[in-house]
Short mmCIF file of C-alpha atoms and ligand atoms in Angstrom, two decimals:
data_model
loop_
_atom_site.label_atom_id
_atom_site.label_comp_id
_atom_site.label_asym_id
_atom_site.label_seq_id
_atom_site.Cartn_x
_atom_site.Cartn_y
_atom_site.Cartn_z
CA UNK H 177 0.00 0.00 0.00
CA UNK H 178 1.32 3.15 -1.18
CA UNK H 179 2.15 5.86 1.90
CA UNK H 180 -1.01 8.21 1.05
CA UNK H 181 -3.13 5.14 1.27
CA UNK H 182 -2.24 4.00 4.55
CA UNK H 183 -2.73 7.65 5.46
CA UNK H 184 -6.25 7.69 3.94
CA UNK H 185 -7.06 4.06 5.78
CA UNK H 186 -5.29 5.77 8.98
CA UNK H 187 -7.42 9.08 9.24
CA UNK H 188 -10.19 8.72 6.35
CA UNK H 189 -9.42 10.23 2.71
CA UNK H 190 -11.23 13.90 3.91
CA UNK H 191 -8.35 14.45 7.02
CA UNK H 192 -5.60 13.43 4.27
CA UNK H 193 -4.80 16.87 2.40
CA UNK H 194 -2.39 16.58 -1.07
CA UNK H 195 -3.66 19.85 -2.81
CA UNK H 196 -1.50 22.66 -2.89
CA UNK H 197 -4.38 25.34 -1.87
CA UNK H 198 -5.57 22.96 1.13
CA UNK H 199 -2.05 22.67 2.25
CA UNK H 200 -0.88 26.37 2.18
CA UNK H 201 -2.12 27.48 5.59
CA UNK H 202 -0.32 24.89 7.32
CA UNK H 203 3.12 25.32 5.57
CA UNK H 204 3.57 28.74 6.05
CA UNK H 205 4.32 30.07 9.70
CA UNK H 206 2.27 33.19 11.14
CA UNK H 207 5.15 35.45 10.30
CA UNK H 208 5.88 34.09 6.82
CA UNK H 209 9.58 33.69 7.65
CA UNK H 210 9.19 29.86 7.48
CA UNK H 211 7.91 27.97 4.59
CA UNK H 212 8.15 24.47 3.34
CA UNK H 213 6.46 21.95 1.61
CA UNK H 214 4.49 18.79 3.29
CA UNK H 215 3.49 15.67 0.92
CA UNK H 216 0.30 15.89 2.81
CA UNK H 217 -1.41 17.21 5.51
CA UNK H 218 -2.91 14.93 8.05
CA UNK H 219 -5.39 15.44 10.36
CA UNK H 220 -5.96 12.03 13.10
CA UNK H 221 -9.01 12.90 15.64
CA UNK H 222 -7.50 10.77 18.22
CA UNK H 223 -4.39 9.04 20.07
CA UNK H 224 -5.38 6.12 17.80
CA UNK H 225 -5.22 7.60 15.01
CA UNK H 226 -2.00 9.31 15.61
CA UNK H 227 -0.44 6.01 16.18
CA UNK H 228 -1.69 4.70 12.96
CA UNK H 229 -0.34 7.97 11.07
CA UNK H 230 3.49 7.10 12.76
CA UNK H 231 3.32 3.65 12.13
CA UNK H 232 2.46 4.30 8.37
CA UNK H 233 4.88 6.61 8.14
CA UNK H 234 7.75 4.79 9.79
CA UNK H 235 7.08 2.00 7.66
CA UNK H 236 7.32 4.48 4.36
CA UNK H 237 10.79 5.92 6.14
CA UNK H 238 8.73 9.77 5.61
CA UNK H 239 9.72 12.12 8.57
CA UNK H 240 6.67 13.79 10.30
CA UNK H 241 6.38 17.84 11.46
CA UNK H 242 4.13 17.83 14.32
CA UNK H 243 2.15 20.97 14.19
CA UNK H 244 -0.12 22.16 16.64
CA UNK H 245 -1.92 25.93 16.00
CA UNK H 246 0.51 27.33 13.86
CA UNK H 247 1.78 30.37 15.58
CA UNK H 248 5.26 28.94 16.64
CA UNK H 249 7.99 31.82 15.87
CA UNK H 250 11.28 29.18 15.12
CA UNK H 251 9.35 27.21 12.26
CA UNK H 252 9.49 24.15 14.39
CA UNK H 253 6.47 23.05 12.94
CA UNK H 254 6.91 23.97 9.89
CA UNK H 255 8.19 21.49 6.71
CA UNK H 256 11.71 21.59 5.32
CA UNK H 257 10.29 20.15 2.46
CA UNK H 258 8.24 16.46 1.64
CA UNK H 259 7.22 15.00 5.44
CA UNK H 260 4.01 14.13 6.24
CA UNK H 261 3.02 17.06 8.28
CA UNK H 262 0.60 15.91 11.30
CA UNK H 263 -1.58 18.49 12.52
CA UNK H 264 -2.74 17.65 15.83
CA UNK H 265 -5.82 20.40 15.50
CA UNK H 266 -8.79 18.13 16.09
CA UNK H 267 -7.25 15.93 19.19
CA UNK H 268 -9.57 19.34 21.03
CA UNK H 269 -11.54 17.03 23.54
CA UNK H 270 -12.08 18.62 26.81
CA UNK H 271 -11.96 16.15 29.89
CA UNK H 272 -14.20 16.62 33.26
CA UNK H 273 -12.55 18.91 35.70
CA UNK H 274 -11.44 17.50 39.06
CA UNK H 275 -12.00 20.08 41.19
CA UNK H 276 -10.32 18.11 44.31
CA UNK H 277 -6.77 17.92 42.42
CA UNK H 278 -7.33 20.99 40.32
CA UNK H 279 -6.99 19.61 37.32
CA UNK H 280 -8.03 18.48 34.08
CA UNK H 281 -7.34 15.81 30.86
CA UNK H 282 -7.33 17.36 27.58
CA UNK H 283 -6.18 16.86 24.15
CA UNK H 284 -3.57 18.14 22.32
CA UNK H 285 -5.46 20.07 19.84
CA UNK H 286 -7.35 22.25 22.84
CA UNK H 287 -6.33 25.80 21.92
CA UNK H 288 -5.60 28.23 25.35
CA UNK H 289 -9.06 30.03 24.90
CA UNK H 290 -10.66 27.58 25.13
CA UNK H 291 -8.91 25.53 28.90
CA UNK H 292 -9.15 29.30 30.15
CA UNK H 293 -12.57 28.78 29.33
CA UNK H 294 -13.27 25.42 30.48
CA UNK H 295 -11.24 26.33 33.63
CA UNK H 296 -13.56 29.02 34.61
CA UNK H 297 -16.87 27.42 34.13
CA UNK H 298 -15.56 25.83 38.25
CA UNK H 299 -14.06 28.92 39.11
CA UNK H 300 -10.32 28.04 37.95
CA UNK H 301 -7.70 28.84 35.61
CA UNK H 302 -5.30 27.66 33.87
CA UNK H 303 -1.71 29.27 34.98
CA UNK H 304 -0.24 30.06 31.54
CA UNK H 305 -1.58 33.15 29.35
CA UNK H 306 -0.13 34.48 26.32
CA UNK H 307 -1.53 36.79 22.96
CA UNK H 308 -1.53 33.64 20.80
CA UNK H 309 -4.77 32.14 23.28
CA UNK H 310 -7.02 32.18 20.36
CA UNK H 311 -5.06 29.84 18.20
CA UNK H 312 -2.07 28.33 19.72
CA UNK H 313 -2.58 24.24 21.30
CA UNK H 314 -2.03 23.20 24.29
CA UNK H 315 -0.05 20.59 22.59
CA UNK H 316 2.12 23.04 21.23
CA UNK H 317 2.50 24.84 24.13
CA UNK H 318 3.90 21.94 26.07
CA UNK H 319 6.00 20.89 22.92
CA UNK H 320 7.80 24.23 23.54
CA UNK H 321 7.52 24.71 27.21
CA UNK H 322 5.82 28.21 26.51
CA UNK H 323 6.25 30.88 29.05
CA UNK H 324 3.84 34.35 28.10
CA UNK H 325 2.53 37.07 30.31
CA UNK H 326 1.98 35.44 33.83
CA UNK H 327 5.29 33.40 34.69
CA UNK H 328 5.92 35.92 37.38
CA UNK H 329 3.09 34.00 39.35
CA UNK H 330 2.53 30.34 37.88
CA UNK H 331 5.73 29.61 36.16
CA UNK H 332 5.89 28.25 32.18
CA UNK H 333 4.35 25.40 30.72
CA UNK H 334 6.36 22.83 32.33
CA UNK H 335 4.83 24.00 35.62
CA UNK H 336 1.22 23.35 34.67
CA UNK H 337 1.83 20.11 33.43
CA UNK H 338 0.94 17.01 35.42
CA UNK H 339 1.00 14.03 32.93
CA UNK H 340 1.12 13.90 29.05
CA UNK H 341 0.14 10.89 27.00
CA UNK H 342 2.33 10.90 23.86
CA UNK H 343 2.78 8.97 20.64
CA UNK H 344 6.35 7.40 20.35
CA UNK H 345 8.30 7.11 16.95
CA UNK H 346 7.80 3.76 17.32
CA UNK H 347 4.00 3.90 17.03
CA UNK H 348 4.12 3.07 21.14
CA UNK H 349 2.42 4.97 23.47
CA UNK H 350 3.09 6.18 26.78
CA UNK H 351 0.51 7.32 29.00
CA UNK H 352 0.87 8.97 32.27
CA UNK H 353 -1.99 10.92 32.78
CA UNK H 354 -3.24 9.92 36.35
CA UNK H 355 -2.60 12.93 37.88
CA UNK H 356 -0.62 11.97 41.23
CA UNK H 357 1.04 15.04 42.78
CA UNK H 358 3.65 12.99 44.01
CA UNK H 359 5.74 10.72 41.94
CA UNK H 360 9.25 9.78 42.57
CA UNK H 361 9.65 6.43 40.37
CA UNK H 362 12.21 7.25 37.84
CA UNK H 363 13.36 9.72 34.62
CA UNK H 364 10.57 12.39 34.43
CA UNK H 365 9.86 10.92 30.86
CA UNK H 366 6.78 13.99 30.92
CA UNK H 367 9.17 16.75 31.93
CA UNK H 368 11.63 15.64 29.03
CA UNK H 369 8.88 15.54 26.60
CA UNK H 370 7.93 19.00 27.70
CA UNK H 371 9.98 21.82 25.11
CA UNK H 372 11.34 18.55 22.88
CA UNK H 373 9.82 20.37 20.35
CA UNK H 374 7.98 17.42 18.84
CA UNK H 375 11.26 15.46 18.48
CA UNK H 376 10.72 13.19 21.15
CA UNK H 377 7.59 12.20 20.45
CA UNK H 378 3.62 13.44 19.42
CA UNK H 379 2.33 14.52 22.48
CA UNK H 380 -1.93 13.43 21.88
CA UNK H 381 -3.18 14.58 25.55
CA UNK H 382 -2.41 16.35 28.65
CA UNK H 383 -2.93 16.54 32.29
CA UNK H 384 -3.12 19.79 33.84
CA UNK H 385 -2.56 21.88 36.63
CA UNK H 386 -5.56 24.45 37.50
CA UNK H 387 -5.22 27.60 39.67
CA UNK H 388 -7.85 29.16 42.05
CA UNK H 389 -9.49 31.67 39.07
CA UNK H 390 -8.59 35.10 40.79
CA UNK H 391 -11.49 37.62 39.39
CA UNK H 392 -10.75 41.04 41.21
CA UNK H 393 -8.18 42.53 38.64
CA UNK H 394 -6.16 45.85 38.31
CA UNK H 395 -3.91 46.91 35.20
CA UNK H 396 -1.32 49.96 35.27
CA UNK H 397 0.89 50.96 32.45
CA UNK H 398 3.70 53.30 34.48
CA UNK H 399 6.50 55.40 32.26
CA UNK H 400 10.09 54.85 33.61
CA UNK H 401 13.23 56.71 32.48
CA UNK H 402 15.33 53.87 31.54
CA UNK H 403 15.57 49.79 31.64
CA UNK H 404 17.73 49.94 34.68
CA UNK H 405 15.18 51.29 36.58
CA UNK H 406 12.35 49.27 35.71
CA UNK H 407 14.52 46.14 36.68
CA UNK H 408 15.49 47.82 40.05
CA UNK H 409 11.59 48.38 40.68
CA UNK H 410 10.95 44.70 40.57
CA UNK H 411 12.12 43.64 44.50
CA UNK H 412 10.04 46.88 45.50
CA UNK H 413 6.98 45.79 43.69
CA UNK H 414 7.24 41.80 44.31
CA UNK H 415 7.37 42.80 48.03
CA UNK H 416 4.33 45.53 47.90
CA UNK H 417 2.01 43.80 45.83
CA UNK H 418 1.60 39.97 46.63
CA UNK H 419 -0.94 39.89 44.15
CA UNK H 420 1.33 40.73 41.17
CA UNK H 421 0.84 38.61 37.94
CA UNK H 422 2.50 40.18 35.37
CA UNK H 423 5.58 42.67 34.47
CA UNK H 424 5.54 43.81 31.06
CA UNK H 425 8.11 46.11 29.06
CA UNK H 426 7.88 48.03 25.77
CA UNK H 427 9.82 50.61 24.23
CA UNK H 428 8.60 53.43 22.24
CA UNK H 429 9.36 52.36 18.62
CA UNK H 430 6.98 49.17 19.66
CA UNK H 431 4.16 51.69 21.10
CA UNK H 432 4.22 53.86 18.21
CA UNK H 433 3.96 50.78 15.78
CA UNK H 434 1.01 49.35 18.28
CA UNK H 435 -0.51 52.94 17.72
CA UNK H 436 -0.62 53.39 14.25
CA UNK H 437 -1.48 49.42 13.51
CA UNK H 438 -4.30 49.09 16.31
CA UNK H 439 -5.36 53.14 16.24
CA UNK H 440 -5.18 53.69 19.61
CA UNK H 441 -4.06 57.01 21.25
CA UNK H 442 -1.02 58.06 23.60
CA UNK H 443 -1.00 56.50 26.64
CA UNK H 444 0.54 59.83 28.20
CA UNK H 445 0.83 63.53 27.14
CA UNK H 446 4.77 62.78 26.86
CA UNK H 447 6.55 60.25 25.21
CA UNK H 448 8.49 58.52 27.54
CA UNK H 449 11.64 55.90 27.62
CA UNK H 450 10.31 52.84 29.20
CA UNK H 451 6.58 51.44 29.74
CA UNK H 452 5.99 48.90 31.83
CA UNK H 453 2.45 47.53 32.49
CA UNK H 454 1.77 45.93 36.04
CA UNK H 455 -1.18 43.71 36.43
CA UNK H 456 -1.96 41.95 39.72
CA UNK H 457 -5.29 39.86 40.38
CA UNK H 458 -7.11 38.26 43.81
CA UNK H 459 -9.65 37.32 45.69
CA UNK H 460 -10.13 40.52 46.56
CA UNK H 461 -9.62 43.87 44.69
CA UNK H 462 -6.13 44.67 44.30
CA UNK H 463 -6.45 48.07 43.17
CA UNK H 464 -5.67 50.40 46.21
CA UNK H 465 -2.53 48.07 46.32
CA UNK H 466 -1.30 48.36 42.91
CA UNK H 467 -2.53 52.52 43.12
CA UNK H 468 -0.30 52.53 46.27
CA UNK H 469 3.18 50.74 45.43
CA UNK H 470 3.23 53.00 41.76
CA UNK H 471 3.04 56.02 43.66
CA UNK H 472 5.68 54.93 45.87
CA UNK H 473 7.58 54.07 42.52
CA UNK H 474 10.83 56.28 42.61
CA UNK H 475 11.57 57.59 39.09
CA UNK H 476 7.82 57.54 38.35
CA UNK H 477 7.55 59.30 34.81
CA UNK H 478 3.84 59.04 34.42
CA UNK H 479 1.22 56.41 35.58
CA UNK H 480 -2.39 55.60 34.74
CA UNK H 481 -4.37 52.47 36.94
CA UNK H 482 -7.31 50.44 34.94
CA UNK H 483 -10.07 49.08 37.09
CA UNK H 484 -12.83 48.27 34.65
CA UNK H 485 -12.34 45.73 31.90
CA UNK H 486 -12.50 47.64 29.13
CA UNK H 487 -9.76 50.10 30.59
CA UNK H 488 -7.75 47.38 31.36
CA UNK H 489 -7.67 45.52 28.34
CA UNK H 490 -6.95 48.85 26.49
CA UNK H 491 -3.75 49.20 28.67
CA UNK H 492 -2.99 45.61 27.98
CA UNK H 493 -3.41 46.04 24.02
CA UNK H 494 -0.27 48.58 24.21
CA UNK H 495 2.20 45.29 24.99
CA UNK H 496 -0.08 42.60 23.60
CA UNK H 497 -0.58 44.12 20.04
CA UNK H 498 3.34 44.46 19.32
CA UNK H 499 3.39 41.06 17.55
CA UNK H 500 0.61 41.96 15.04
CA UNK H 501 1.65 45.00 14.58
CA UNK H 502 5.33 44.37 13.98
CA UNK H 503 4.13 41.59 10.87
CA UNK H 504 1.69 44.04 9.56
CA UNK H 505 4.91 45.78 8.55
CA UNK H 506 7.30 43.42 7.31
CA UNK H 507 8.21 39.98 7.96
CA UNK H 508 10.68 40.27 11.13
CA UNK H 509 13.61 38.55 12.31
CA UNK H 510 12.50 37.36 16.34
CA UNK H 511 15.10 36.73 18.46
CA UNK H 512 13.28 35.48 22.12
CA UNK H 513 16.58 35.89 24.29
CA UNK H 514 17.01 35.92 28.29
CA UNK H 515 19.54 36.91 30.32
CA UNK H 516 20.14 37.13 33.45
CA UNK H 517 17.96 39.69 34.84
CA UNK H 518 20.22 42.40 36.30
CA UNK H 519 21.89 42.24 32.68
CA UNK H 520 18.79 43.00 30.59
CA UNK H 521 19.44 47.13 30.86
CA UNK H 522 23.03 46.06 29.46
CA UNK H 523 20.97 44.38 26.63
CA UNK H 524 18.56 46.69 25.53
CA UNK H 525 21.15 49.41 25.62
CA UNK H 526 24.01 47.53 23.72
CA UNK H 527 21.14 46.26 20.75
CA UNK H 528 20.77 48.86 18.98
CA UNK H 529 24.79 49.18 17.93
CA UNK H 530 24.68 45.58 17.53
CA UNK H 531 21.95 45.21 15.14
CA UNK H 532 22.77 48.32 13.35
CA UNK H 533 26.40 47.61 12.94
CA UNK H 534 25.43 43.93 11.60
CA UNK H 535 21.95 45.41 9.01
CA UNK H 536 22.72 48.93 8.93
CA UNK H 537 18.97 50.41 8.09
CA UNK H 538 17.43 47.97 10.49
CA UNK H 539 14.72 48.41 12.29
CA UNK H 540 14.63 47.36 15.85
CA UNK H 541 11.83 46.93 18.29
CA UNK H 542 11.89 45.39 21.77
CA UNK H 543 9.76 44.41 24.19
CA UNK H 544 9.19 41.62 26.81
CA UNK H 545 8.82 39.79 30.17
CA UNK H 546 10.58 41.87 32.82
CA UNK H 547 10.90 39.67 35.81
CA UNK H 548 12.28 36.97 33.80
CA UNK H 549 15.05 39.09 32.05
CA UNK H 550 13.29 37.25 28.33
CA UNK H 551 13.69 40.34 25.68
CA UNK H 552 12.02 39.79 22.08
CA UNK H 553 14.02 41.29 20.30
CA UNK H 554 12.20 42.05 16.37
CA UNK H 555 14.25 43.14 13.49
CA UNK H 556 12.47 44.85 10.65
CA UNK H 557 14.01 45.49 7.44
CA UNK H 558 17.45 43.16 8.00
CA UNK H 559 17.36 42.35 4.12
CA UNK H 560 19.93 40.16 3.90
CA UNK H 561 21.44 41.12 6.88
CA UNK H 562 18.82 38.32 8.88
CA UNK H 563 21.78 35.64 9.42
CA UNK H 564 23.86 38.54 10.39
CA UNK H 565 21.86 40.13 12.77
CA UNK H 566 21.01 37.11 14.45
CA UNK H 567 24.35 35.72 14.46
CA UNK H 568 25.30 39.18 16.27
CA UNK H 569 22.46 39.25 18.58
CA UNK H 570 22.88 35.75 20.24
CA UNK H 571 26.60 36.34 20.60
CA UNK H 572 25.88 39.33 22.10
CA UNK H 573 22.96 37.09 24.77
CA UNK H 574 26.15 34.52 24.96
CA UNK H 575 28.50 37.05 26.43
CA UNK H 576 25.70 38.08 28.75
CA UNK H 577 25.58 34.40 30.28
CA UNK H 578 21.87 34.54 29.19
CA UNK H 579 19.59 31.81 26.69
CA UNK H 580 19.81 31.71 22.98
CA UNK H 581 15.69 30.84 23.64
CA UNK H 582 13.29 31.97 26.37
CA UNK H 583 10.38 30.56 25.24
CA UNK H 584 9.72 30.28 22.09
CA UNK H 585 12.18 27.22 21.43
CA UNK H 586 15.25 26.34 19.07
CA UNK H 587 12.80 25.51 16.09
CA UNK H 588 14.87 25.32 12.73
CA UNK H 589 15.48 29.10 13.36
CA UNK H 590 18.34 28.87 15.58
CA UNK H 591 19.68 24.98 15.18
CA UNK H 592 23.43 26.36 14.16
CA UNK H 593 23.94 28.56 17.45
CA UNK H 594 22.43 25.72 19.89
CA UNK H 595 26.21 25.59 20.83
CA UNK H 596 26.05 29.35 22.18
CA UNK H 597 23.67 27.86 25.11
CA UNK H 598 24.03 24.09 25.32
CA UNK H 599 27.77 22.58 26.38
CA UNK H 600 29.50 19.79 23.74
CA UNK H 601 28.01 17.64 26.79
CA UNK H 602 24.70 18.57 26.66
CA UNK H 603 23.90 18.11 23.15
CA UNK H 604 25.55 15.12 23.01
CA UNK H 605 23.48 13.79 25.58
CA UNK H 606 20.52 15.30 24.53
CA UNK H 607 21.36 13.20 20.96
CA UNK H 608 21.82 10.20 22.75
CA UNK H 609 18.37 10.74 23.98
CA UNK H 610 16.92 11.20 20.84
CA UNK H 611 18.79 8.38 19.03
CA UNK H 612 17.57 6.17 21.54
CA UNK H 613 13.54 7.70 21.22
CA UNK H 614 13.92 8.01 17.70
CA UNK H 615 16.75 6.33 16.11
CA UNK H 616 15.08 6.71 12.83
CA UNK H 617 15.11 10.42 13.06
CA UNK H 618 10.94 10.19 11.88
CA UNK H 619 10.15 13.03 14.17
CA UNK H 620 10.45 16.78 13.26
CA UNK H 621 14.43 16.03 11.56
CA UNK H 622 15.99 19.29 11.56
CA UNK H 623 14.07 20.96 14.66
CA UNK H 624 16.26 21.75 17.53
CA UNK H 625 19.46 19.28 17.69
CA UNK H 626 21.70 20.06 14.50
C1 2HG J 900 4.93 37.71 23.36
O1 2HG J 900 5.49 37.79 24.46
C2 2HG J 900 5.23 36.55 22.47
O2 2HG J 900 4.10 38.54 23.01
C3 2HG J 900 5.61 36.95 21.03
O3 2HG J 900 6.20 35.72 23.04
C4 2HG J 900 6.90 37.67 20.93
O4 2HG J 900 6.40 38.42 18.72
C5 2HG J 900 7.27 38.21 19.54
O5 2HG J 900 8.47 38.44 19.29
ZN1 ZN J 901 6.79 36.36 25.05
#
């Protein structure tokens, strides 16, 4: 049987795509920077299924991508050119809530929207938040141990996770999904498969952590002078407000992008450095504690405090529109970088040489996660400068002791400088991990380990 017809047999003929126009969506990323071509597009509805779609696959000797929502930023899940690409997109059932362990079963294919959603209907939440919620999996977000807007409090992906049942290259499946907060039997094979990228194997389902769902919320966006000073605020503010969630920096080349893109007016009378916006959430109303420490803020530029929704989601649209607004103008080189977090003013201030010396013409916007020193650093307008610029900019993250990735993951976008984070050691034993996995190399080849 020829490989599309064990496909077809696999996942029925209609969830086996071959034409071009059916295809496109998936083998493209969000940005366009990534682009490759799948021999098909296949879309299992279950673990089942997925095992089916490896084994026929194995058996052909095609690779797989494992995709989840699309809206990676490495091209990890995006075709170097004529695997099977396996879109987990309809794995999206959503198990009973166990309100006694907090948590919950669900598949791969659940985007974040919709657990936040499913989380609430008991009065939880799910720890993790991020602007991709609409689209991006859960799947994915395990795959790359996503981090987003609320690490401060709940930690990244890894955190949340409790269990994972995943697909094997092999077509064998493990399954540890029961849950039990304490578990000391051996290798943490869930941990490992959390930010493998895919290359470990297909993750189908997930257990997860749930939070208490903390409704009283207040949002300020305060103006700051320089970098420096909004990473010398963050002891004062983690000690005044206890109910801090998230610590959020932009720049004004990112605001006035956000502005013209989304429409929206000046946050202040003045232009001003350094933005930060400050949201912390509780049982009870946090806002005469969040009004309270930013007055107290020394080197306060300007402040304004959100109570109502509406206000606070327009405050919030400053920092969470950058990404749309930055591909609305160009297709960008990202660079997610962290470094340790006293040496982020030393980054943002030494960028702007560094990109300009290596793309003169460039455009550069930054923006980011504060408390966790993680900078995304977009270049607009490299030309053919992109390899340049990003050679430049990790080196630059290397000497600073910090992480080629933050969050977003190694992908195929930064597989040659894997080295400037990850000892001779480590990737060696990370390969001997994979060889022993996947000796085949079937899963995502060309995604994270050179
Ligand atoms: C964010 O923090 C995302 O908004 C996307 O990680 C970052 O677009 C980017 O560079
Ligand atoms: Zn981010």
């Amino acid at each position: 049987m020829s490989l599309l017809d064990a496909l077809r047999e696999a996942v029925g003929a209609s969830n086996v795509l071959v034409d071009d126009d059916l295809k496109s969506s998936y083998e493209t990323d969000w940005t366009g920077r990534f682009s490759g071509s799948a021999c098909a597009v296949v879309r299992p509805a279950d673990t089942a299924e997925v095992v089916a779609v490896i084994r026929a696959c194995a058996a052909a000797g095609t690779p797989v991508v494992v995709q989840g929502g699309n809206t990676g930023l490495v091209g990890g899940g995006i075709p170097a050119g004529g695997e099977v690409l396996l879109s987990l997109t309809r794995l999206t059932d959503l198990g009973e809530i166990d309100p006694a362990a907090a948590q919950v079963t669900v598949g791969a294919g659940v985007n974040l929207s919709a657990l936040q959603r499913h989380a609430r209907s008991l009065g939880l939440d799910f720890g993790v938040d991020l602007a991709a919620r609409d689209s991006a999996t859960v799947g994915g977000l395990v795959a790359t141990n996503a981090g987003g807007i609320r690490v401060l409090r709940y930690g990244s992906m890894r955190a949340q996770v409790v269990g994972a049942e995943a697909v094997l290259a092999d077509g064998s499946v493990v399954s540890r999904l029961g849950g039990l907060a304490k578990d000391n039997t051996g290798y943490d094979l869930v941990s490992l498969l959390c930010g493998s990228e895919g290359t470990l194997g297909v993750l189908t389902r997930l257990r997860l952590r749930l939070v208490p769902q903390l409704r009283a919320r207040a949002v300020a966006l305060v103006a700051l002078p320089d970098t420096a000073t909004a990473v010398a605020l963050l002891p004062a503010l983690r000690g005044t407000l206890p109910d801090l969630v998230a610590a959020e920096l932009f720049l004004p080349a990112g605001l006035a992008l956000v502005r013209s893109y989304a429409g929206l007016p000046a946050p202040f009378a003045a232009e001003h450095p350094v933005y930060l916006v400050l949201e912390c959430a509780g049982a009870s109303d946090p806002t005469e504690q969040l009004v309270e420490a930013v007055a107290a803020l020394p080197s306060l530029l300007d402040a304004t405090v959100a109570t109502d929704a509406a206000g606070q989601r327009a405050l919030w649209a400053y920092r969470e529109q950058h990404t749309e607004a930055i591909a609305a103008v160009g297709v960008p080189v990202k660079l997610d970088v962290s470094v340790p977090v006293g040496s982020l003013p030393e980054l943002v201030d030494r960028l702007p040489d560094v990109v300009g010396t290596a793309a003169p013409g460039a455009r550069l916007v930054v923006f980011g996660h504060v408390n966790e020193g993680n900078l995304h650093v977009n270049v607009l307008d490299a030309g053919d400068g992109a390899e340049k610029v990003t050679d430049a900019v990790l080196h630059l993250v290397a000497d600073l002791a910090g992480s080629i990735s933050s969050e977003h993951g190694v992908g195929r976008a930064k597989v040659p400088w894997l080295s400037l984070s990850r000892s001779a050691t480590e990737i060696a034993a990370m390969r001997a991990v994979k060889n022993a996995l996947d000796p085949a190399g079937l899963l995502n080849p060309g995604v994270l380990l050179p």
